[in-house]
């Protein structure tokens, strides 16, 4: 680490200074060997040996014995030889000593040069650390500073030499010491963000410290390096502030849209409801047209408000799926029936086919699945002018996944390839020009995509110009409850013929028959149907092709369909002709769009329901039924603070033959139901959620407490609210409500809901 290197700088400096001083002392010391003496000390022994040789000559001349002369001569010569040898040895030793001394001096000078280079390199290293701008601090076991670099000294405005022996706390820096137990057997690397007050304001540093214990000596040291992160901290603070402001703005926008949408829905309820009530009065054809235009415009405005509210909730991140058991078949059939009127008004077909292996129940958010289907099927109907729209529901299984696949195919104009990439974006439409034929805000598909993604599903589209489009969305089949077994071959051996010009609906019916083991043939004219007469058990004829006198069926009977059962396919507007159809020879009917379950029931029944007493199957929308005597003359309490809504509900119920009392707040409703001395008991209570004095939920809770205390049977309480979210429905039911009616109020649906509560009770 840089910190460790920095902490060793003082030791390195001391070693370098010691070596350098030693080098200087060696260089200045006296020579290692004494220099040679004067030449006269070398010449004395040589003269003595010369003198001996001279004496040998004189002895010979004076007649001394020969052996004396020879002895003296040999001694002299030997002495001279030894002297010469000794001189040569001394010269070699002196030369060797001179060479050794020179080499030692060169090595010492080289070492000194290296010490100077190390000192210069260490200074450059320190300069590099300081240039980086990081703080480098070395502390001992007790937290006292051993070394700190120049950057730290400048930051705390203290001389670098005075930092040794101080603690960080004395300098106003709060960085504790890691306890020894934290690194008893290993190193400990700690990290924290530290604020240091400076004359220019507080600055933030990312403080990383390595605490180690020397294995040999047990000495503990803490070496730290800190980097300035003030700019990052300020940026983070700015981002947090900006995010909080954005979240607050988003929440404010959502609250605003929710409030405004609720306030808009309240008068919209009055407009739509009163328009329907007005349509039931004696009006001229022109007046009927105007009233219809009011209803249509109000419905379009309400749909736009719903889209904006959903979009605002998704943008604010407030959308949370509410999974619960739901029937895929029931939702698909209900949506088809709800939108059938739009399709029939454009004279296009609308059919639904659910494969037999689709689970009876899955766990999903039924409200959001319904909303996606409404958007996709509604768009398909809006952009299709001929042909029709077919909805198919299938189960797609893989090794690790089990999913429900909804396919919505239309015969509309189709989409260009470049439009497929942007069709799911906000405020986008296939035709974005000012001359487009269809209106809308361009939010339906964008909302659908987000809803499907939130449920863990996928959505896609494929299209060809002039051949229509196909939207597909899948959701997980969580906690699937399998459909009843044994019905796949329920129609085995049965054969049907469908005569209809509506290819889409005929195809949906044919798929259902084939999926359950039956055989079916399709025809668009009586002549095309004639070859299929042999072996036919059921003849299904579109009521739109039949005349009032039943001549089409008569012609078919003559062409070979004399013994098969005739069934007419009627639209809601054809119900008034049921008597005529029965007189023409039709045994029963199927209401368009045909439900798969109803189709099987009719084809399997040996005695199909008679046209004389039609029993319409239960549907998701308003149904036509006869009110029993018990349901006539019900006593209904309406708690509603909006005068228009109260007037609408009162007029609707009075017209249905019921008795009505209206109060303006929750407290008055509680007093009307529980007040002492009241001998009258209401059959049904309609309770608005948002009212002054006491809101609807508190009023319901008070009524339920009174019933428990007095052992009274609970009165049915229907909640009226413009908030149609699933969680709102669950909340009111959890508070003791018996049912829920969404605003804007549909007069017929309101009457059915009220009377249905009495039947259920």
XYZ file of C-alpha atoms in Angstrom:
761
model
C 0.000 0.000 0.000
C 0.956 3.601 -0.450
C 0.317 4.123 3.220
C 2.817 1.408 4.168
C 5.416 2.769 1.803
C 4.891 6.233 3.159
C 5.222 5.005 6.729
C 8.631 3.505 6.014
C 10.040 6.753 4.685
C 11.394 7.930 8.058
C 13.245 4.636 8.623
C 14.720 4.791 5.150
C 15.901 8.362 5.686
C 17.720 7.422 8.941
C 19.422 4.421 7.335
C 20.525 6.488 4.370
C 21.972 9.244 6.568
C 23.880 6.715 8.675
C 25.398 5.004 5.674
C 26.268 8.327 4.080
C 28.052 9.545 7.234
C 29.942 6.266 7.479
C 31.052 6.626 3.906
C 32.346 10.087 4.551
C 34.392 8.834 7.575
C 35.979 6.037 5.518
C 36.953 8.388 2.756
C 38.606 10.825 5.183
C 40.577 8.134 7.187
C 44.408 7.800 6.967
C 45.975 5.203 4.620
C 45.605 1.575 5.567
C 49.510 0.829 5.188
C 52.555 3.073 5.947
C 54.342 4.535 3.022
C 58.044 3.415 2.320
C 60.904 5.095 4.413
C 64.058 6.873 3.196
C 66.352 5.040 0.740
C 69.303 4.973 3.158
C 67.597 2.412 5.415
C 67.437 0.057 2.444
C 71.230 0.465 1.552
C 72.924 -0.501 4.911
C 72.708 -4.313 4.686
C 74.107 -4.269 1.119
C 77.326 -2.392 2.131
C 77.990 -4.959 4.874
C 77.906 -7.831 2.421
C 80.235 -5.911 0.000
C 82.675 -5.376 2.863
C 82.775 -9.150 3.547
C 83.677 -9.818 -0.094
C 86.508 -7.194 0.118
C 87.856 -8.876 3.264
C 87.899 -12.219 1.392
C 90.124 -10.624 -1.288
C 92.501 -9.071 1.256
C 92.817 -12.390 3.084
C 93.792 -14.128 -0.120
C 96.388 -11.440 -0.924
C 97.928 -11.643 2.538
C 98.421 -15.363 2.266
C 95.592 -16.447 4.501
C 94.415 -20.019 4.081
C 92.297 -20.504 1.025
C 89.288 -21.873 2.902
C 89.020 -18.576 4.864
C 89.009 -16.537 1.675
C 86.414 -18.858 0.082
C 84.256 -18.781 3.169
C 84.275 -14.995 3.366
C 83.537 -14.729 -0.369
C 80.613 -17.187 -0.195
C 79.162 -15.413 2.845
C 79.268 -12.056 1.078
C 77.732 -13.362 -2.113
C 74.987 -15.203 -0.200
C 74.168 -12.071 1.805
C 73.925 -9.997 -1.356
C 71.597 -12.640 -2.902
C 69.340 -12.693 0.175
C 69.176 -8.943 0.230
C 68.187 -8.734 -3.389
C 65.433 -11.377 -2.815
C 64.121 -9.503 0.196
C 63.878 -6.291 -1.750
C 61.888 -7.962 -4.523
C 59.372 -9.372 -1.952
C 58.892 -5.996 -0.312
C 58.141 -4.383 -3.650
C 55.456 -7.034 -4.484
C 53.757 -6.616 -1.051
C 53.630 -2.842 -1.403
C 52.074 -3.141 -4.864
C 49.408 -5.546 -3.534
C 48.561 -3.237 -0.645
C 48.225 -0.285 -2.965
C 45.813 -2.232 -5.214
C 43.609 -3.324 -2.231
C 43.402 0.177 -0.879
C 42.364 1.588 -4.232
C 39.599 -1.042 -4.643
C 38.194 -0.401 -1.133
C 38.081 3.296 -1.741
C 36.198 2.762 -5.055
C 33.574 0.523 -3.371
C 32.966 3.027 -0.591
C 32.585 5.836 -3.089
C 30.091 3.699 -5.108
C 28.037 2.946 -1.930
C 27.902 6.613 -1.096
C 26.689 7.409 -4.594
C 23.944 4.776 -4.226
C 22.831 6.224 -0.913
C 22.494 9.619 -2.517
C 20.468 8.056 -5.356
C 18.143 6.283 -2.818
C 17.526 9.515 -1.007
C 16.724 11.301 -4.260
C 14.375 8.398 -5.321
C 12.569 8.469 -1.932
C 12.019 12.191 -2.276
C 10.582 11.659 -5.751
C 8.259 8.930 -4.336
C 7.030 11.265 -1.630
C 6.438 13.925 -4.218
C 4.399 11.485 -6.297
C 2.155 10.617 -3.309
C 1.629 14.271 -2.520
C 0.879 15.015 -6.170
C -1.968 12.476 -6.107
C -3.708 14.571 -3.485
C -4.532 11.642 -1.175
C -4.031 11.736 2.567
C -1.486 9.220 3.903
C -1.401 8.617 7.650
C 0.447 6.032 9.732
C -0.712 5.592 13.324
C 0.561 3.315 16.083
C -1.398 1.003 18.332
C -2.684 3.831 20.539
C -3.727 6.035 17.640
C -0.811 8.459 17.733
C 0.458 9.653 14.388
C 3.799 8.195 13.356
C 3.848 9.707 9.917
C 1.550 11.895 7.820
C 2.257 13.227 4.357
C 2.384 16.851 3.316
C -1.180 16.824 1.852
C -2.603 15.907 5.257
C -0.446 18.520 6.968
C -1.674 21.207 4.591
C -5.290 20.112 5.087
C -5.138 20.440 8.882
C -2.880 23.501 8.594
C -0.130 21.977 10.758
C 3.603 21.661 10.134
C 4.381 18.164 8.941
C 7.101 17.739 11.580
C 4.655 18.626 14.355
C 2.113 15.958 13.462
C 4.077 13.089 14.997
C 2.683 12.143 18.383
C -0.729 13.745 17.836
C -4.067 11.951 17.558
C -6.681 12.545 14.891
C -9.176 13.591 17.556
C -6.847 16.442 18.533
C -7.038 17.610 14.929
C -10.848 17.452 14.909
C -11.121 14.225 12.886
C -13.313 11.440 14.227
C -11.765 8.169 13.082
C -11.489 5.510 15.758
C -8.961 2.742 16.144
C -9.876 -0.771 15.099
C -9.615 -2.979 18.229
C -6.836 -5.551 18.316
C -9.363 -8.390 18.493
C -10.511 -7.558 15.003
C -7.205 -8.650 13.491
C -5.692 -11.024 16.020
C -4.958 -13.625 13.368
C -5.075 -11.589 10.164
C -5.178 -8.123 8.688
C -8.242 -5.896 8.987
C -9.201 -3.555 6.147
C -11.804 -0.978 7.150
C -13.522 1.691 5.081
C -15.668 4.683 5.956
C -16.560 8.168 4.785
C -15.098 10.891 6.989
C -15.982 14.576 7.141
C -13.089 16.955 7.883
C -13.739 20.596 8.662
C -11.520 22.993 6.764
C -11.465 26.799 6.514
C -13.236 26.470 3.142
C -15.954 24.272 4.633
C -16.367 20.572 5.374
C -14.776 18.127 2.973
C -15.531 14.437 2.650
C -12.903 11.713 2.317
C -13.160 8.013 1.613
C -10.991 6.657 4.446
C -9.476 3.197 3.880
C -7.268 1.869 6.678
C -5.227 -1.323 6.979
C -4.609 -2.512 10.528
C -1.950 -5.215 10.972
C -0.077 -6.961 13.754
C 3.556 -7.945 13.225
C 3.863 -11.716 13.722
C 7.345 -11.515 15.195
C 7.225 -8.455 17.441
C 3.462 -8.168 17.958
C 3.616 -4.458 17.102
C 0.345 -3.004 15.807
C 0.105 -0.277 13.196
C -2.714 1.432 11.324
C -1.909 2.692 7.860
C -4.580 4.742 6.081
C -5.079 6.436 2.759
C -7.994 8.845 2.227
C -9.279 10.276 -1.030
C -11.319 13.441 -1.419
C -14.918 12.592 -2.421
C -16.521 15.952 -1.665
C -17.689 16.403 -5.254
C -19.268 12.957 -5.275
C -21.011 13.593 -1.960
C -22.418 16.846 -3.240
C -23.597 15.153 -6.426
C -25.252 12.377 -4.395
C -26.950 14.939 -2.196
C -28.177 16.797 -5.260
C -29.494 13.581 -6.788
C -31.295 12.644 -3.583
C -32.854 16.075 -3.392
C -33.864 15.944 -7.056
C -35.331 12.462 -6.625
C -37.311 13.518 -3.572
C -38.650 16.512 -5.449
C -39.541 14.331 -8.434
C -41.270 11.792 -6.193
C -43.190 14.537 -4.441
C -44.180 16.046 -7.788
C -45.248 12.637 -9.063
C -47.278 11.974 -5.938
C -48.840 15.415 -6.183
C -49.681 14.741 -9.831
C -51.223 11.395 -8.949
C -53.245 12.905 -6.117
C -54.366 15.679 -8.425
C -55.405 13.310 -11.204
C -57.118 10.955 -8.771
C -59.048 13.821 -7.213
C -59.933 15.424 -10.516
C -60.925 12.112 -12.093
C -63.163 11.335 -9.113
C -64.730 14.774 -9.309
C -65.247 14.380 -13.055
C -66.776 10.935 -12.686
C -69.390 12.308 -10.290
C -71.032 14.698 -12.804
C -70.398 12.130 -15.553
C -72.521 9.739 -13.537
C -75.338 12.263 -13.616
C -74.962 12.933 -17.342
C -74.904 9.286 -18.371
C -77.570 8.189 -15.930
C -79.988 10.970 -16.755
C -79.451 10.398 -20.470
C -80.479 6.774 -20.038
C -83.494 7.739 -17.974
C -84.430 10.294 -20.603
C -84.092 7.672 -23.329
C -86.787 5.593 -21.584
C -89.313 8.407 -21.848
C -91.560 9.251 -24.806
C -89.183 10.978 -27.212
C -89.364 11.767 -30.870
C -86.843 10.044 -33.177
C -84.847 13.263 -33.343
C -84.753 13.516 -29.550
C -83.699 9.884 -29.284
C -80.789 10.644 -31.623
C -79.656 13.558 -29.476
C -79.895 11.555 -26.265
C -77.881 8.757 -27.855
C -75.196 11.244 -28.866
C -75.007 12.502 -25.271
C -74.559 8.954 -23.958
C -71.915 8.120 -26.555
C -69.903 11.269 -25.866
C -70.104 10.730 -22.122
C -68.895 7.136 -22.481
C -65.922 8.247 -24.624
C -64.988 10.918 -22.092
C -65.241 8.440 -19.240
C -62.939 5.993 -21.050
C -60.368 8.747 -21.549
C -60.515 9.668 -17.863
C -59.963 6.023 -16.894
C -56.907 5.798 -19.157
C -55.376 8.974 -17.732
C -55.943 7.803 -14.174
C -54.395 4.391 -14.830
C -51.436 5.967 -16.608
C -50.806 8.378 -13.738
C -50.852 5.533 -11.222
C -48.405 3.474 -13.255
C -46.073 6.461 -13.728
C -46.099 7.102 -9.988
C -45.245 3.461 -9.295
C -48.470 2.960 -7.378
C -49.716 0.016 -9.383
C -49.552 -3.211 -7.418
C -51.199 -6.345 -8.821
C -53.841 -7.895 -6.582
C -53.733 -11.622 -7.403
C -56.721 -13.769 -6.496
C -58.467 -16.831 -7.927
C -60.162 -15.968 -11.221
C -61.937 -17.827 -14.014
C -60.308 -17.248 -17.389
C -63.418 -18.460 -19.246
C -65.763 -16.220 -17.271
C -63.673 -13.095 -17.817
C -63.250 -13.751 -21.547
C -66.978 -14.418 -22.062
C -67.992 -11.362 -20.019
C -65.710 -9.035 -21.986
C -66.983 -10.400 -25.284
C -70.584 -9.842 -24.240
C -69.823 -6.364 -22.935
C -68.295 -5.294 -26.258
C -70.710 -7.190 -28.494
C -72.979 -4.166 -28.930
C -70.097 -2.183 -30.468
C -69.332 -4.968 -32.909
C -72.980 -5.518 -33.894
C -73.423 -1.761 -34.402
C -70.629 -1.929 -37.022
C -72.090 -5.142 -38.499
C -68.919 -7.119 -37.785
C -68.545 -10.447 -35.996
C -67.187 -11.026 -32.513
C -66.420 -14.529 -31.293
C -64.552 -16.240 -28.452
C -63.019 -19.718 -28.303
C -61.538 -21.224 -25.138
C -59.623 -24.474 -25.497
C -60.814 -27.353 -23.264
C -57.497 -27.694 -21.372
C -57.568 -24.102 -20.104
C -57.681 -24.263 -16.259
C -60.936 -23.600 -14.482
C -59.204 -21.116 -12.146
C -55.807 -19.422 -11.945
C -54.369 -16.870 -9.531
C -54.050 -13.461 -11.187
C -55.381 -9.915 -10.972
C -58.849 -10.189 -12.585
C -59.329 -6.432 -12.780
C -56.108 -5.921 -14.724
C -56.691 -8.917 -16.999
C -60.147 -7.516 -17.731
C -58.660 -4.087 -18.445
C -56.089 -5.451 -20.899
C -58.747 -7.469 -22.719
C -61.020 -4.431 -22.900
C -58.214 -2.363 -24.421
C -57.125 -4.961 -26.970
C -60.578 -6.145 -28.037
C -61.956 -2.599 -28.002
C -59.120 -1.438 -30.270
C -59.679 -4.381 -32.617
C -63.388 -3.541 -32.939
C -62.660 0.164 -33.419
C -60.264 -0.393 -36.318
C -62.187 -3.230 -38.015
C -64.862 -2.221 -40.514
C -65.553 -5.590 -42.103
C -65.089 -9.201 -41.093
C -64.747 -9.432 -37.344
C -62.652 -10.052 -34.227
C -61.845 -13.493 -32.826
C -60.584 -13.986 -29.268
C -58.823 -17.285 -28.535
C -57.689 -18.506 -25.122
C -55.183 -21.354 -24.926
C -52.821 -22.946 -22.452
C -49.129 -23.013 -23.329
C -47.002 -25.461 -21.380
C -43.246 -25.968 -21.377
C -40.837 -27.867 -19.149
C -40.571 -25.010 -16.659
C -43.494 -22.719 -17.488
C -47.270 -22.870 -17.590
C -48.977 -19.874 -19.161
C -52.358 -18.682 -20.389
C -52.245 -17.173 -23.875
C -54.880 -14.688 -25.093
C -54.930 -14.039 -28.847
C -57.003 -11.211 -30.352
C -57.120 -11.443 -34.151
C -58.972 -8.934 -36.343
C -59.562 -8.402 -40.054
C -58.765 -4.696 -39.952
C -56.380 -2.687 -42.149
C -53.232 -3.988 -40.453
C -50.053 -2.197 -39.385
C -46.832 -1.244 -41.150
C -43.617 -2.816 -39.892
C -42.328 0.520 -38.618
C -45.511 0.956 -36.576
C -45.045 -2.342 -34.733
C -42.071 -0.965 -32.774
C -43.824 2.126 -31.457
C -47.419 0.989 -31.069
C -46.934 0.229 -27.347
C -45.377 3.629 -26.563
C -47.267 6.365 -24.731
C -49.441 8.683 -26.828
C -48.670 6.731 -30.003
C -51.196 5.672 -32.643
C -50.900 3.746 -35.873
C -52.140 6.838 -37.694
C -50.693 9.881 -35.975
C -51.759 12.425 -38.596
C -54.362 15.126 -38.061
C -56.585 13.447 -40.654
C -56.810 10.111 -38.842
C -60.211 8.448 -38.841
C -60.115 7.202 -35.254
C -59.549 9.292 -32.142
C -58.065 8.450 -28.761
C -55.164 9.505 -26.553
C -52.896 6.614 -27.560
C -52.594 5.315 -23.985
C -54.528 2.042 -24.133
C -51.744 -0.173 -25.492
C -49.053 1.553 -23.409
C -51.058 0.910 -20.246
C -51.768 -2.669 -21.326
C -48.070 -3.373 -21.840
C -47.198 -2.134 -18.366
C -50.047 -4.014 -16.742
C -49.052 -7.274 -18.439
C -45.395 -6.774 -17.440
C -46.415 -6.119 -13.832
C -48.270 -9.448 -13.819
C -45.175 -11.270 -15.086
C -46.474 -11.663 -18.631
C -45.601 -10.582 -22.151
C -47.469 -8.840 -24.964
C -46.683 -8.696 -28.682
C -48.246 -7.886 -32.032
C -47.943 -9.156 -35.585
C -49.662 -7.698 -38.606
C -49.860 -7.560 -42.380
C -51.217 -4.640 -44.324
C -54.716 -5.380 -45.609
C -54.975 -8.673 -43.703
C -55.459 -7.551 -40.128
C -53.486 -7.693 -36.885
C -52.982 -10.210 -34.101
C -52.224 -9.194 -30.522
C -51.000 -11.863 -28.120
C -50.484 -11.532 -24.392
C -49.555 -14.245 -21.933
C -49.720 -14.431 -18.150
C -48.466 -17.177 -15.802
C -50.982 -19.888 -14.927
C -50.271 -19.713 -11.190
C -52.059 -22.170 -8.868
C -54.101 -23.544 -11.759
C -57.260 -25.513 -10.958
C -57.807 -27.991 -13.748
C -61.030 -27.979 -15.743
C -63.492 -30.848 -15.428
C -62.311 -33.924 -17.268
C -64.385 -36.111 -19.523
C -65.967 -33.354 -21.620
C -63.417 -33.383 -24.445
C -65.530 -35.964 -26.324
C -68.927 -34.837 -25.048
C -70.167 -34.226 -28.618
C -68.735 -37.412 -30.064
C -71.060 -38.692 -32.779
C -72.908 -35.378 -33.061
C -72.851 -33.380 -36.279
C -73.862 -29.750 -36.739
C -74.236 -27.336 -39.656
C -73.773 -23.579 -39.159
C -75.426 -21.226 -41.644
C -74.110 -17.696 -41.176
C -72.486 -14.935 -43.163
C -70.485 -13.988 -40.100
C -67.381 -16.086 -40.630
C -65.672 -15.063 -37.378
C -68.508 -16.087 -35.058
C -69.202 -19.247 -37.065
C -65.527 -20.215 -36.814
C -65.534 -19.734 -33.017
C -68.621 -21.952 -32.664
C -67.129 -24.584 -34.983
C -63.886 -24.714 -32.983
C -65.809 -25.348 -29.782
C -67.803 -28.179 -31.347
C -64.710 -29.845 -32.820
C -62.737 -29.449 -29.570
C -65.472 -31.449 -27.801
C -65.487 -34.332 -30.284
C -68.260 -33.202 -32.646
C -68.289 -32.607 -36.388
C -69.367 -29.359 -38.022
C -69.779 -27.845 -41.485
C -69.992 -24.158 -42.360
C -72.092 -22.480 -45.057
C -72.990 -18.922 -45.983
C -76.082 -19.687 -48.127
C -78.861 -22.267 -48.117
C -77.503 -23.743 -51.345
C -74.068 -24.276 -49.770
C -75.651 -25.903 -46.711
C -77.802 -28.415 -48.668
C -75.012 -30.980 -49.314
C -74.350 -31.202 -45.537
C -77.911 -32.215 -44.609
C -77.247 -35.949 -44.377
C -76.493 -36.953 -40.791
C -77.002 -33.470 -39.375
C -78.210 -33.386 -35.763
C -78.320 -29.593 -35.196
C -78.828 -26.746 -37.634
C -77.630 -23.342 -36.377
C -79.017 -20.418 -38.387
C -78.069 -16.771 -37.998
C -81.225 -14.786 -37.224
C -79.935 -11.953 -39.405
C -80.455 -14.221 -42.462
C -83.973 -15.311 -41.533
C -87.182 -13.607 -42.616
C -90.103 -12.855 -40.327
C -92.107 -15.700 -41.878
C -89.320 -18.254 -41.482
C -88.934 -18.925 -45.209
C -85.196 -19.720 -44.899
C -85.827 -22.565 -42.458
C -88.634 -23.887 -44.703
C -86.277 -23.972 -47.667
C -83.658 -25.785 -45.578
C -86.222 -28.346 -44.440
C -87.072 -29.065 -48.056
C -83.366 -29.484 -48.948
C -82.835 -32.307 -46.459
C -82.760 -30.770 -42.959
C -86.207 -32.099 -42.113
C -85.325 -34.122 -39.005
C -82.534 -32.081 -37.369
C -83.092 -29.614 -34.536
C -83.129 -25.965 -35.688
C -81.460 -23.365 -33.465
C -81.403 -19.661 -34.222
C -78.474 -17.380 -33.342
C -79.919 -14.077 -32.172
C -78.393 -10.713 -31.383
C -79.723 -8.709 -28.394
C -81.812 -6.615 -30.795
C -83.518 -9.762 -32.174
C -85.080 -10.873 -28.872
C -88.368 -9.294 -29.810
C -88.704 -11.804 -32.658
C -88.436 -14.917 -30.499
C -92.147 -15.638 -30.812
C -91.992 -15.450 -34.594
C -88.956 -17.727 -34.696
C -90.776 -20.309 -32.585
C -93.756 -20.156 -34.886
C -91.429 -20.688 -37.860
C -90.144 -23.978 -36.436
C -87.043 -23.077 -34.420
C -86.844 -25.196 -31.279
C -84.530 -22.928 -29.292
C -82.000 -20.124 -29.611
C -78.436 -19.143 -28.720
C -77.641 -15.537 -27.859
C -74.753 -13.969 -29.753
C -71.913 -13.938 -29.002
C -72.322 -17.605 -28.099
C -70.727 -18.841 -24.884
C -68.928 -22.164 -25.163
C -70.608 -23.592 -22.065
C -74.082 -22.603 -23.257
C -73.430 -24.095 -26.694
C -72.504 -27.458 -25.175
C -75.495 -27.385 -22.872
C -77.909 -26.739 -25.741
C -76.395 -29.345 -28.066
C -76.310 -32.011 -25.337
C -79.801 -31.353 -24.017
C -82.497 -33.636 -25.363
C -85.119 -31.035 -24.465
C -83.634 -27.658 -25.188
C -85.309 -24.600 -23.617
C -88.350 -23.502 -25.530
C -88.614 -20.187 -27.296
C -91.954 -19.703 -25.574
C -90.193 -19.184 -22.195
C -86.673 -18.025 -23.000
C -84.161 -18.428 -20.179
C -81.188 -16.235 -20.910
C -77.962 -17.502 -19.455
C -76.371 -15.468 -16.699
C -74.029 -12.855 -18.102
C -71.482 -10.434 -16.748
C -73.478 -7.377 -17.832
C -77.125 -6.423 -17.309
C -79.537 -9.296 -17.789
C -83.203 -9.432 -18.724
C -85.229 -11.121 -16.024
C -88.644 -10.904 -14.524
C -88.808 -9.427 -11.044
C -90.692 -11.608 -8.598
C -93.464 -10.293 -6.392
C -91.140 -10.454 -3.388
C -88.679 -8.158 -5.140
C -91.384 -5.674 -6.069
C -91.937 -2.816 -3.661
C -88.588 -3.029 -1.820
C -87.725 -0.392 0.753
C -84.387 1.158 -0.190
C -82.294 3.707 1.728
C -79.914 5.840 -0.383
C -77.064 7.644 1.394
C -75.623 10.044 -1.217
C -74.401 13.634 -0.786
C -74.524 14.493 -4.500
C -78.016 15.625 -5.439
C -77.757 14.537 -9.087
C -76.565 11.036 -8.229
C -79.208 10.732 -5.535
C -81.872 11.863 -8.011
C -80.664 9.341 -10.579
C -80.672 6.414 -8.159
C -84.039 7.451 -6.696
C -85.687 7.843 -10.113
C -84.294 4.516 -11.307
C -85.574 2.592 -8.293
C -88.925 4.352 -8.203
C -89.431 3.503 -11.857
C -88.732 -0.142 -10.992
C -91.527 -0.025 -8.393
C -89.500 0.312 -5.199
C -89.871 2.717 -2.261
C -86.906 5.034 -1.676
C -85.630 7.290 1.115
C -82.614 9.574 0.570
C -80.198 10.931 3.216
C -77.161 13.170 2.642
C -74.424 11.719 4.890
C -73.273 8.608 6.703
C -74.439 9.705 10.126
C -77.990 10.211 8.866
C -77.841 6.752 7.275
C -76.807 5.154 10.578
C -79.614 6.950 12.395
C -82.131 5.893 9.744
C -81.151 2.220 10.119
C -80.489 2.020 13.869
C -82.459 4.954 15.321
C -84.655 4.240 18.354
C -88.378 4.192 17.707
C -87.939 3.251 14.061
C -90.353 0.441 13.341
C -89.492 0.485 9.654
C -86.727 -1.804 8.389
C -85.034 -1.205 5.045
C -84.573 -4.090 2.641
C -81.446 -2.627 0.999
C -79.078 0.284 1.756
C -77.129 2.090 -0.983
C -74.125 3.782 0.645
C -71.800 6.281 -1.024
C -68.180 6.048 0.154
C -67.238 9.742 0.372
C -69.724 11.843 2.327
C -69.552 14.685 4.862
C -70.016 14.219 8.633
C -69.382 10.443 8.370
C -68.064 8.549 5.380
C -69.490 5.324 4.036
C -67.037 2.880 5.648
C -67.563 4.319 9.123
C -71.320 4.229 8.604
C -71.205 0.569 7.557
C -69.086 -0.317 10.608
C -71.549 1.476 12.919
C -74.540 -0.336 11.400
C -72.821 -3.728 11.702
C -71.941 -3.083 15.371
C -75.548 -2.197 16.112
C -76.759 -5.378 14.450
C -74.367 -7.489 16.529
C -75.399 -5.791 19.773
C -79.116 -6.191 19.078
C -78.887 -9.639 17.419
C -80.551 -8.284 14.282
C -80.112 -9.923 10.904
C -77.726 -7.876 8.734
C -79.279 -5.569 6.178
C -77.756 -5.770 2.659
C -75.541 -2.706 2.077
C -74.434 -1.856 -1.454
C -71.526 0.587 -1.771
C -71.674 3.256 -4.477
C -68.266 4.533 -5.579
C -66.498 6.037 -8.576
C -63.363 4.120 -7.563
C -63.715 0.767 -9.291
C -60.292 -0.630 -8.330
C -60.149 -4.209 -7.101
C -58.549 -3.162 -3.817
C -61.437 -0.759 -3.192
C -63.910 -3.571 -3.774
C -62.038 -5.815 -1.345
C -61.803 -3.032 1.233
C -65.544 -2.320 1.302
C -66.389 -6.014 1.490
C -63.928 -6.409 4.359
C -65.698 -3.569 6.197
C -69.020 -5.393 6.059
C -70.551 -4.310 2.740
C -72.649 -6.828 0.839
C -71.827 -5.633 -2.669
C -70.333 -2.928 -4.840
C -71.834 -0.772 -7.610
C -69.445 1.359 -9.662
C -70.283 4.822 -10.884
C -71.388 6.003 -13.388
C -74.560 4.112 -12.536
C -76.250 1.998 -15.156
C -79.975 2.159 -14.299
C -80.680 -1.433 -15.301
C -77.552 -2.725 -13.549
C -78.505 -0.790 -10.403
C -81.995 -2.329 -10.303
C -80.590 -5.811 -10.866
C -77.949 -5.321 -8.148
C -80.501 -4.138 -5.589
C -82.958 -6.931 -6.319
C -80.136 -9.455 -6.442
C -79.158 -8.580 -2.874
C -82.676 -9.369 -1.672
C -82.683 -12.697 -3.524
C -79.263 -13.579 -2.027
C -80.477 -12.629 1.445
